[in-house]
PDB file of C-alpha atoms in Angstrom:
ATOM      1  CA  UNK A   2       0.000   0.000   0.000  1.00  0.00           C
ATOM      2  CA  UNK A   3       1.550   3.283  -1.126  1.00  0.00           C
ATOM      3  CA  UNK A   4       2.045   6.209   1.190  1.00  0.00           C
ATOM      4  CA  UNK A   5       0.368   9.480   0.189  1.00  0.00           C
ATOM      5  CA  UNK A   6       2.800  12.053  -1.183  1.00  0.00           C
ATOM      6  CA  UNK A   7       0.749  15.199  -0.581  1.00  0.00           C
ATOM      7  CA  UNK A   8      -0.707  15.520   2.895  1.00  0.00           C
ATOM      8  CA  UNK A   9      -1.022  18.941   4.493  1.00  0.00           C
ATOM      9  CA  UNK A  10      -0.964  17.545   8.005  1.00  0.00           C
ATOM     10  CA  UNK A  11       1.079  14.813   9.691  1.00  0.00           C
ATOM     11  CA  UNK A  12       0.279  11.368   8.356  1.00  0.00           C
ATOM     12  CA  UNK A  13       0.568   9.474  11.649  1.00  0.00           C
ATOM     13  CA  UNK A  14       0.574  10.932  15.152  1.00  0.00           C
ATOM     14  CA  UNK A  15       1.056   8.595  18.100  1.00  0.00           C
ATOM     15  CA  UNK A  16       0.129   9.299  21.739  1.00  0.00           C
ATOM     16  CA  UNK A  17       0.731   7.135  24.785  1.00  0.00           C
ATOM     17  CA  UNK A  18      -1.124   8.660  27.707  1.00  0.00           C
ATOM     18  CA  UNK A  19       0.630   6.310  30.149  1.00  0.00           C
ATOM     19  CA  UNK A  20       4.085   7.657  29.294  1.00  0.00           C
ATOM     20  CA  UNK A  21       3.332  11.095  27.844  1.00  0.00           C
ATOM     21  CA  UNK A  22       4.879  10.176  24.486  1.00  0.00           C
ATOM     22  CA  UNK A  23       3.792  12.067  21.392  1.00  0.00           C
ATOM     23  CA  UNK A  24       5.453  11.152  18.086  1.00  0.00           C
ATOM     24  CA  UNK A  25       4.468  12.789  14.825  1.00  0.00           C
ATOM     25  CA  UNK A  26       5.417  11.443  11.396  1.00  0.00           C
ATOM     26  CA  UNK A  27       4.881  12.985   7.992  1.00  0.00           C
ATOM     27  CA  UNK A  28       4.410  10.769   4.945  1.00  0.00           C
ATOM     28  CA  UNK A  29       8.111  11.220   4.199  1.00  0.00           C
ATOM     29  CA  UNK A  30       9.164  10.330   7.757  1.00  0.00           C
ATOM     30  CA  UNK A  31       6.959   7.229   7.862  1.00  0.00           C
ATOM     31  CA  UNK A  32       8.355   6.216   4.489  1.00  0.00           C
ATOM     32  CA  UNK A  33      11.886   6.554   5.840  1.00  0.00           C
ATOM     33  CA  UNK A  34      11.143   4.446   8.924  1.00  0.00           C
ATOM     34  CA  UNK A  35       9.470   1.858   6.702  1.00  0.00           C
ATOM     35  CA  UNK A  36      12.608   1.812   4.545  1.00  0.00           C
ATOM     36  CA  UNK A  37      14.711   1.206   7.671  1.00  0.00           C
ATOM     37  CA  UNK A  38      12.451  -1.732   8.532  1.00  0.00           C
ATOM     38  CA  UNK A  39      12.780  -3.096   4.996  1.00  0.00           C
ATOM     39  CA  UNK A  40      16.558  -2.793   5.232  1.00  0.00           C
ATOM     40  CA  UNK A  41      16.624  -4.558   8.590  1.00  0.00           C
ATOM     41  CA  UNK A  42      14.467  -7.426   7.356  1.00  0.00           C
ATOM     42  CA  UNK A  43      16.237  -7.752   4.020  1.00  0.00           C
ATOM     43  CA  UNK A  44      19.876  -7.416   5.043  1.00  0.00           C
ATOM     44  CA  UNK A  45      19.847  -8.964   8.520  1.00  0.00           C
ATOM     45  CA  UNK A  46      16.984 -11.441   8.329  1.00  0.00           C
ATOM     46  CA  UNK A  47      17.005 -12.471   4.673  1.00  0.00           C
ATOM     47  CA  UNK A  48      13.334 -11.580   4.280  1.00  0.00           C
ATOM     48  CA  UNK A  49      12.040 -11.276   0.732  1.00  0.00           C
ATOM     49  CA  UNK A  50       9.023 -12.158  -1.383  1.00  0.00           C
ATOM     50  CA  UNK A  51       7.175 -15.071   0.185  1.00  0.00           C
ATOM     51  CA  UNK A  52       9.002 -14.882   3.520  1.00  0.00           C
ATOM     52  CA  UNK A  53       6.875 -15.071   6.662  1.00  0.00           C
ATOM     53  CA  UNK A  54       6.925 -12.357   9.302  1.00  0.00           C
ATOM     54  CA  UNK A  55       4.848 -12.473  12.499  1.00  0.00           C
ATOM     55  CA  UNK A  56       3.705  -9.325  14.282  1.00  0.00           C
ATOM     56  CA  UNK A  57       2.286  -9.285  17.802  1.00  0.00           C
ATOM     57  CA  UNK A  58       2.666  -5.533  18.084  1.00  0.00           C
ATOM     58  CA  UNK A  59       0.059  -3.012  19.264  1.00  0.00           C
ATOM     59  CA  UNK A  60      -0.975   0.043  17.235  1.00  0.00           C
ATOM     60  CA  UNK A  61       2.182   2.169  17.308  1.00  0.00           C
ATOM     61  CA  UNK A  62       4.267   4.225  14.898  1.00  0.00           C
ATOM     62  CA  UNK A  63       7.021   1.593  15.010  1.00  0.00           C
ATOM     63  CA  UNK A  64       4.440  -1.074  14.196  1.00  0.00           C
ATOM     64  CA  UNK A  65       3.429   0.907  11.111  1.00  0.00           C
ATOM     65  CA  UNK A  66       7.068   1.040  10.008  1.00  0.00           C
ATOM     66  CA  UNK A  67       7.617  -2.686  10.613  1.00  0.00           C
ATOM     67  CA  UNK A  68       4.481  -3.748   8.726  1.00  0.00           C
ATOM     68  CA  UNK A  69       4.977  -1.414   5.783  1.00  0.00           C
ATOM     69  CA  UNK A  70       8.635  -2.403   5.580  1.00  0.00           C
ATOM     70  CA  UNK A  71       7.763  -6.103   5.507  1.00  0.00           C
ATOM     71  CA  UNK A  72       5.105  -5.569   2.855  1.00  0.00           C
ATOM     72  CA  UNK A  73       7.459  -3.527   0.691  1.00  0.00           C
ATOM     73  CA  UNK A  74       9.601  -6.680   0.472  1.00  0.00           C
ATOM     74  CA  UNK A  75       6.651  -8.837  -0.540  1.00  0.00           C
ATOM     75  CA  UNK A  76       6.617 -10.715   2.775  1.00  0.00           C
ATOM     76  CA  UNK A  77       3.575 -12.538   4.105  1.00  0.00           C
ATOM     77  CA  UNK A  78       2.665 -11.077   7.495  1.00  0.00           C
ATOM     78  CA  UNK A  79       0.676 -12.662  10.300  1.00  0.00           C
ATOM     79  CA  UNK A  80      -0.766  -9.919  12.481  1.00  0.00           C
ATOM     80  CA  UNK A  81      -3.535 -11.714  14.347  1.00  0.00           C
ATOM     81  CA  UNK A  82      -3.720 -11.458  18.108  1.00  0.00           C
ATOM     82  CA  UNK A  83      -2.145 -14.901  18.201  1.00  0.00           C
ATOM     83  CA  UNK A  84       0.411 -14.777  15.416  1.00  0.00           C
ATOM     84  CA  UNK A  85       0.220 -18.548  14.862  1.00  0.00           C
ATOM     85  CA  UNK A  86      -3.575 -18.743  14.583  1.00  0.00           C
ATOM     86  CA  UNK A  87      -4.534 -21.000  11.707  1.00  0.00           C
ATOM     87  CA  UNK A  88      -0.976 -22.235  11.144  1.00  0.00           C
ATOM     88  CA  UNK A  89       0.430 -25.700  11.692  1.00  0.00           C
ATOM     89  CA  UNK A  90       3.484 -26.403  13.868  1.00  0.00           C
ATOM     90  CA  UNK A  91       5.428 -27.029  10.652  1.00  0.00           C
ATOM     91  CA  UNK A  92       4.951 -23.427   9.510  1.00  0.00           C
ATOM     92  CA  UNK A  93       7.964 -21.264  10.246  1.00  0.00           C
ATOM     93  CA  UNK A  94       8.665 -17.559  10.395  1.00  0.00           C
ATOM     94  CA  UNK A  95      11.770 -15.702   9.312  1.00  0.00           C
ATOM     95  CA  UNK A  96      11.266 -12.857  11.805  1.00  0.00           C
ATOM     96  CA  UNK A  97       8.907 -12.001  14.633  1.00  0.00           C
ATOM     97  CA  UNK A  98       7.967  -8.664  16.204  1.00  0.00           C
ATOM     98  CA  UNK A  99       6.374  -8.679  19.663  1.00  0.00           C
ATOM     99  CA  UNK A 100       5.530  -6.128  22.315  1.00  0.00           C
ATOM    100  CA  UNK A 101       7.237  -6.345  25.676  1.00  0.00           C
ATOM    101  CA  UNK A 102       4.152  -7.222  27.726  1.00  0.00           C
ATOM    102  CA  UNK A 103       3.514 -10.313  25.593  1.00  0.00           C
ATOM    103  CA  UNK A 104       6.964 -11.833  25.947  1.00  0.00           C
ATOM    104  CA  UNK A 105       6.784 -14.923  28.115  1.00  0.00           C
ATOM    105  CA  UNK A 106       3.032 -14.722  28.567  1.00  0.00           C
ATOM    106  CA  UNK A 107       1.313 -18.100  28.569  1.00  0.00           C
ATOM    107  CA  UNK A 108      -1.715 -16.372  27.055  1.00  0.00           C
ATOM    108  CA  UNK A 109       0.128 -15.750  23.767  1.00  0.00           C
ATOM    109  CA  UNK A 110       1.532 -18.237  21.302  1.00  0.00           C
ATOM    110  CA  UNK A 111       4.635 -16.447  20.091  1.00  0.00           C
ATOM    111  CA  UNK A 112       6.169 -18.292  17.146  1.00  0.00           C
ATOM    112  CA  UNK A 113       9.821 -19.148  17.073  1.00  0.00           C
ATOM    113  CA  UNK A 114      11.961 -17.368  14.491  1.00  0.00           C
ATOM    114  CA  UNK A 115      15.689 -16.870  13.990  1.00  0.00           C
ATOM    115  CA  UNK A 116      15.230 -13.095  14.222  1.00  0.00           C
ATOM    116  CA  UNK A 117      13.203 -11.730  17.153  1.00  0.00           C
ATOM    117  CA  UNK A 118      12.482  -8.072  17.859  1.00  0.00           C
ATOM    118  CA  UNK A 119      10.632  -6.481  20.760  1.00  0.00           C
ATOM    119  CA  UNK A 120       8.920  -3.131  21.239  1.00  0.00           C
ATOM    120  CA  UNK A 121      10.753  -2.239  24.436  1.00  0.00           C
ATOM    121  CA  UNK A 122      13.322  -4.562  25.964  1.00  0.00           C
ATOM    122  CA  UNK A 123      13.286  -8.293  26.756  1.00  0.00           C
ATOM    123  CA  UNK A 124      15.843 -11.055  27.122  1.00  0.00           C
ATOM    124  CA  UNK A 125      16.309 -13.000  23.914  1.00  0.00           C
ATOM    125  CA  UNK A 126      14.989 -10.199  21.723  1.00  0.00           C
ATOM    126  CA  UNK A 127      16.550  -7.188  20.005  1.00  0.00           C
ATOM    127  CA  UNK A 128      14.983  -3.845  20.782  1.00  0.00           C
ATOM    128  CA  UNK A 129      13.120  -2.718  17.669  1.00  0.00           C
ATOM    129  CA  UNK A 130      13.779   1.021  17.517  1.00  0.00           C
ATOM    130  CA  UNK A 131      17.610   0.927  17.765  1.00  0.00           C
ATOM    131  CA  UNK A 132      17.646  -2.005  15.328  1.00  0.00           C
ATOM    132  CA  UNK A 133      15.774   0.155  12.815  1.00  0.00           C
ATOM    133  CA  UNK A 134      17.988   3.196  13.401  1.00  0.00           C
ATOM    134  CA  UNK A 135      21.017   1.175  12.303  1.00  0.00           C
ATOM    135  CA  UNK A 136      19.663   0.988   8.750  1.00  0.00           C
ATOM    136  CA  UNK A 137      19.370   3.448   5.893  1.00  0.00           C
ATOM    137  CA  UNK A 138      16.268   5.587   5.452  1.00  0.00           C
ATOM    138  CA  UNK A 139      16.450   4.944   1.707  1.00  0.00           C
ATOM    139  CA  UNK A 140      14.220   2.128   0.484  1.00  0.00           C
ATOM    140  CA  UNK A 141      16.201  -0.830  -0.883  1.00  0.00           C
ATOM    141  CA  UNK A 142      16.051  -1.406  -4.631  1.00  0.00           C
ATOM    142  CA  UNK A 143      13.232  -3.932  -4.858  1.00  0.00           C
ATOM    143  CA  UNK A 144      10.967  -5.495  -7.425  1.00  0.00           C
ATOM    144  CA  UNK A 145       7.358  -4.388  -7.562  1.00  0.00           C
ATOM    145  CA  UNK A 146       4.878  -6.201  -5.322  1.00  0.00           C
ATOM    146  CA  UNK A 147       1.936  -7.477  -7.376  1.00  0.00           C
ATOM    147  CA  UNK A 148      -1.707  -7.199  -6.254  1.00  0.00           C
ATOM    148  CA  UNK A 149      -2.020 -10.983  -6.633  1.00  0.00           C
ATOM    149  CA  UNK A 150       0.854 -11.691  -4.214  1.00  0.00           C
ATOM    150  CA  UNK A 151      -0.029 -12.934  -0.722  1.00  0.00           C
ATOM    151  CA  UNK A 152       0.192 -10.158   1.868  1.00  0.00           C
ATOM    152  CA  UNK A 153      -0.682 -12.280   4.892  1.00  0.00           C
ATOM    153  CA  UNK A 154      -0.046 -15.843   5.952  1.00  0.00           C
ATOM    154  CA  UNK A 155      -3.683 -16.818   5.424  1.00  0.00           C
ATOM    155  CA  UNK A 156      -3.221 -16.219   1.692  1.00  0.00           C
ATOM    156  CA  UNK A 157      -5.050 -12.890   1.479  1.00  0.00           C
ATOM    157  CA  UNK A 158      -3.474 -10.891  -1.340  1.00  0.00           C
ATOM    158  CA  UNK A 159      -2.413  -7.263  -1.440  1.00  0.00           C
ATOM    159  CA  UNK A 160      -5.275  -6.553  -3.821  1.00  0.00           C
ATOM    160  CA  UNK A 161      -7.808  -8.206  -1.537  1.00  0.00           C
ATOM    161  CA  UNK A 162      -6.620  -6.269   1.515  1.00  0.00           C
ATOM    162  CA  UNK A 163      -6.833  -3.086  -0.565  1.00  0.00           C
ATOM    163  CA  UNK A 164     -10.444  -3.831  -1.466  1.00  0.00           C
ATOM    164  CA  UNK A 165     -11.282  -4.572   2.168  1.00  0.00           C
ATOM    165  CA  UNK A 166      -9.735  -1.218   3.148  1.00  0.00           C
ATOM    166  CA  UNK A 167     -11.717   0.584   0.446  1.00  0.00           C
ATOM    167  CA  UNK A 168     -14.960  -0.959   1.675  1.00  0.00           C
ATOM    168  CA  UNK A 169     -14.196  -0.126   5.291  1.00  0.00           C
ATOM    169  CA  UNK A 170     -13.346   3.466   4.384  1.00  0.00           C
ATOM    170  CA  UNK A 171     -16.759   3.758   2.735  1.00  0.00           C
ATOM    171  CA  UNK A 172     -18.479   2.325   5.807  1.00  0.00           C
ATOM    172  CA  UNK A 173     -16.589   4.777   8.010  1.00  0.00           C
ATOM    173  CA  UNK A 174     -17.290   7.644   5.605  1.00  0.00           C
ATOM    174  CA  UNK A 175     -13.554   8.292   5.581  1.00  0.00           C
ATOM    175  CA  UNK A 176     -12.196  10.437   2.761  1.00  0.00           C
ATOM    176  CA  UNK A 177      -8.974  12.045   1.565  1.00  0.00           C
ATOM    177  CA  UNK A 178      -7.945  14.791   3.956  1.00  0.00           C
ATOM    178  CA  UNK A 179      -9.871  13.371   6.914  1.00  0.00           C
ATOM    179  CA  UNK A 180      -8.067  12.892  10.219  1.00  0.00           C
ATOM    180  CA  UNK A 181      -9.003   9.735  12.122  1.00  0.00           C
ATOM    181  CA  UNK A 182      -8.493   9.324  15.878  1.00  0.00           C
ATOM    182  CA  UNK A 183      -8.193   5.689  16.965  1.00  0.00           C
ATOM    183  CA  UNK A 184      -8.335   4.238  20.468  1.00  0.00           C
ATOM    184  CA  UNK A 185      -5.527   1.676  20.221  1.00  0.00           C
ATOM    185  CA  UNK A 186      -7.088  -0.539  22.881  1.00  0.00           C
ATOM    186  CA  UNK A 187     -10.271  -0.914  20.831  1.00  0.00           C
ATOM    187  CA  UNK A 188      -8.782  -1.402  17.351  1.00  0.00           C
ATOM    188  CA  UNK A 189      -5.628  -3.511  17.414  1.00  0.00           C
ATOM    189  CA  UNK A 190      -5.953  -4.880  13.879  1.00  0.00           C
ATOM    190  CA  UNK A 191      -3.922  -2.722  11.449  1.00  0.00           C
ATOM    191  CA  UNK A 192      -6.788  -2.718   8.968  1.00  0.00           C
ATOM    192  CA  UNK A 193      -8.576  -0.106  11.098  1.00  0.00           C
ATOM    193  CA  UNK A 194      -5.744   2.137  12.255  1.00  0.00           C
ATOM    194  CA  UNK A 195      -3.264   1.852   9.368  1.00  0.00           C
ATOM    195  CA  UNK A 196      -4.427   0.327   6.082  1.00  0.00           C
ATOM    196  CA  UNK A 197      -7.845   1.969   5.820  1.00  0.00           C
ATOM    197  CA  UNK A 198      -6.604   5.529   6.487  1.00  0.00           C
ATOM    198  CA  UNK A 199      -3.768   5.041   3.980  1.00  0.00           C
ATOM    199  CA  UNK A 200      -6.155   3.658   1.385  1.00  0.00           C
ATOM    200  CA  UNK A 201      -8.521   6.600   1.887  1.00  0.00           C
ATOM    201  CA  UNK A 202      -5.761   9.232   1.808  1.00  0.00           C
ATOM    202  CA  UNK A 203      -6.530  10.196   5.401  1.00  0.00           C
ATOM    203  CA  UNK A 204      -4.193  10.775   8.338  1.00  0.00           C
ATOM    204  CA  UNK A 205      -4.463   9.099  11.717  1.00  0.00           C
ATOM    205  CA  UNK A 206      -3.992   9.883  15.405  1.00  0.00           C
ATOM    206  CA  UNK A 207      -3.313   6.657  17.322  1.00  0.00           C
ATOM    207  CA  UNK A 208      -3.894   6.877  21.078  1.00  0.00           C
ATOM    208  CA  UNK A 209      -2.496   4.183  23.366  1.00  0.00           C
ATOM    209  CA  UNK A 210      -3.721   4.010  26.981  1.00  0.00           C
ATOM    210  CA  UNK A 211      -6.206   6.692  26.024  1.00  0.00           C
ATOM    211  CA  UNK A 212      -7.264   9.063  28.789  1.00  0.00           C
ATOM    212  CA  UNK A 213     -10.896   9.680  27.857  1.00  0.00           C
ATOM    213  CA  UNK A 214     -10.873  12.943  29.803  1.00  0.00           C
ATOM    214  CA  UNK A 215      -8.432  14.293  27.191  1.00  0.00           C
ATOM    215  CA  UNK A 216     -10.348  13.063  24.151  1.00  0.00           C
ATOM    216  CA  UNK A 217     -12.327  16.177  23.212  1.00  0.00           C
ATOM    217  CA  UNK A 218      -9.398  18.562  23.672  1.00  0.00           C
ATOM    218  CA  UNK A 219      -7.058  16.265  21.749  1.00  0.00           C
ATOM    219  CA  UNK A 220      -9.494  15.851  18.880  1.00  0.00           C
ATOM    220  CA  UNK A 221      -9.840  19.621  18.618  1.00  0.00           C
ATOM    221  CA  UNK A 222      -6.088  20.230  18.823  1.00  0.00           C
ATOM    222  CA  UNK A 223      -5.321  17.586  16.194  1.00  0.00           C
ATOM    223  CA  UNK A 224      -8.046  18.647  13.773  1.00  0.00           C
ATOM    224  CA  UNK A 225      -9.740  15.253  14.029  1.00  0.00           C
ATOM    225  CA  UNK A 226     -12.753  14.619  11.772  1.00  0.00           C
ATOM    226  CA  UNK A 227     -13.543  10.990  12.727  1.00  0.00           C
ATOM    227  CA  UNK A 228     -13.193   9.061  15.991  1.00  0.00           C
ATOM    228  CA  UNK A 229     -13.327   5.274  16.449  1.00  0.00           C
TER     229      UNK A 229
END
């Protein structure tokens, strides 16, 4: 899914009300972080077309970079709440991304992979952000991903995900230039907080650990036109 090239406002703004973090990325900045993720996966993990990447990451600006980077390589990504849902024990992954709170939890089935990255810090994993910073912000020279290629490990193609995003944007009445505020706790699937806004040409404000008392003021300050 291509990033918009002309957006008057930031493309992705991330808040974490538990830590006070606010990170703002333009289309260019998100493209550069996605290129770093592609470089990491390509050069250090050997990920390419048809490779499998698992993501157990929450809505986050680094998650957006990791997913878009993997897709730019033509990788098949599992991003269900259990990354191995629907897969047999024989299925393997080339790389896995996981958030810190899920590491070691018996509630999650984290797949094994030779390359393991964590949002935060955890034994046995490389911290995602510094791993990305070690790579170039220029997208590697890659072949074009075709709409008929599988984008996820269940076989759903890039074209099919694009059509799902188009339909969801229509249901949400989301249009180019809109600004969508998303409660990360309510919409973990990247279809809602990442793919649909990109498909519609909208920008997004992702709020982790959302303090509802701040919602109205934040929506006004960020120029939000839709809230989910």
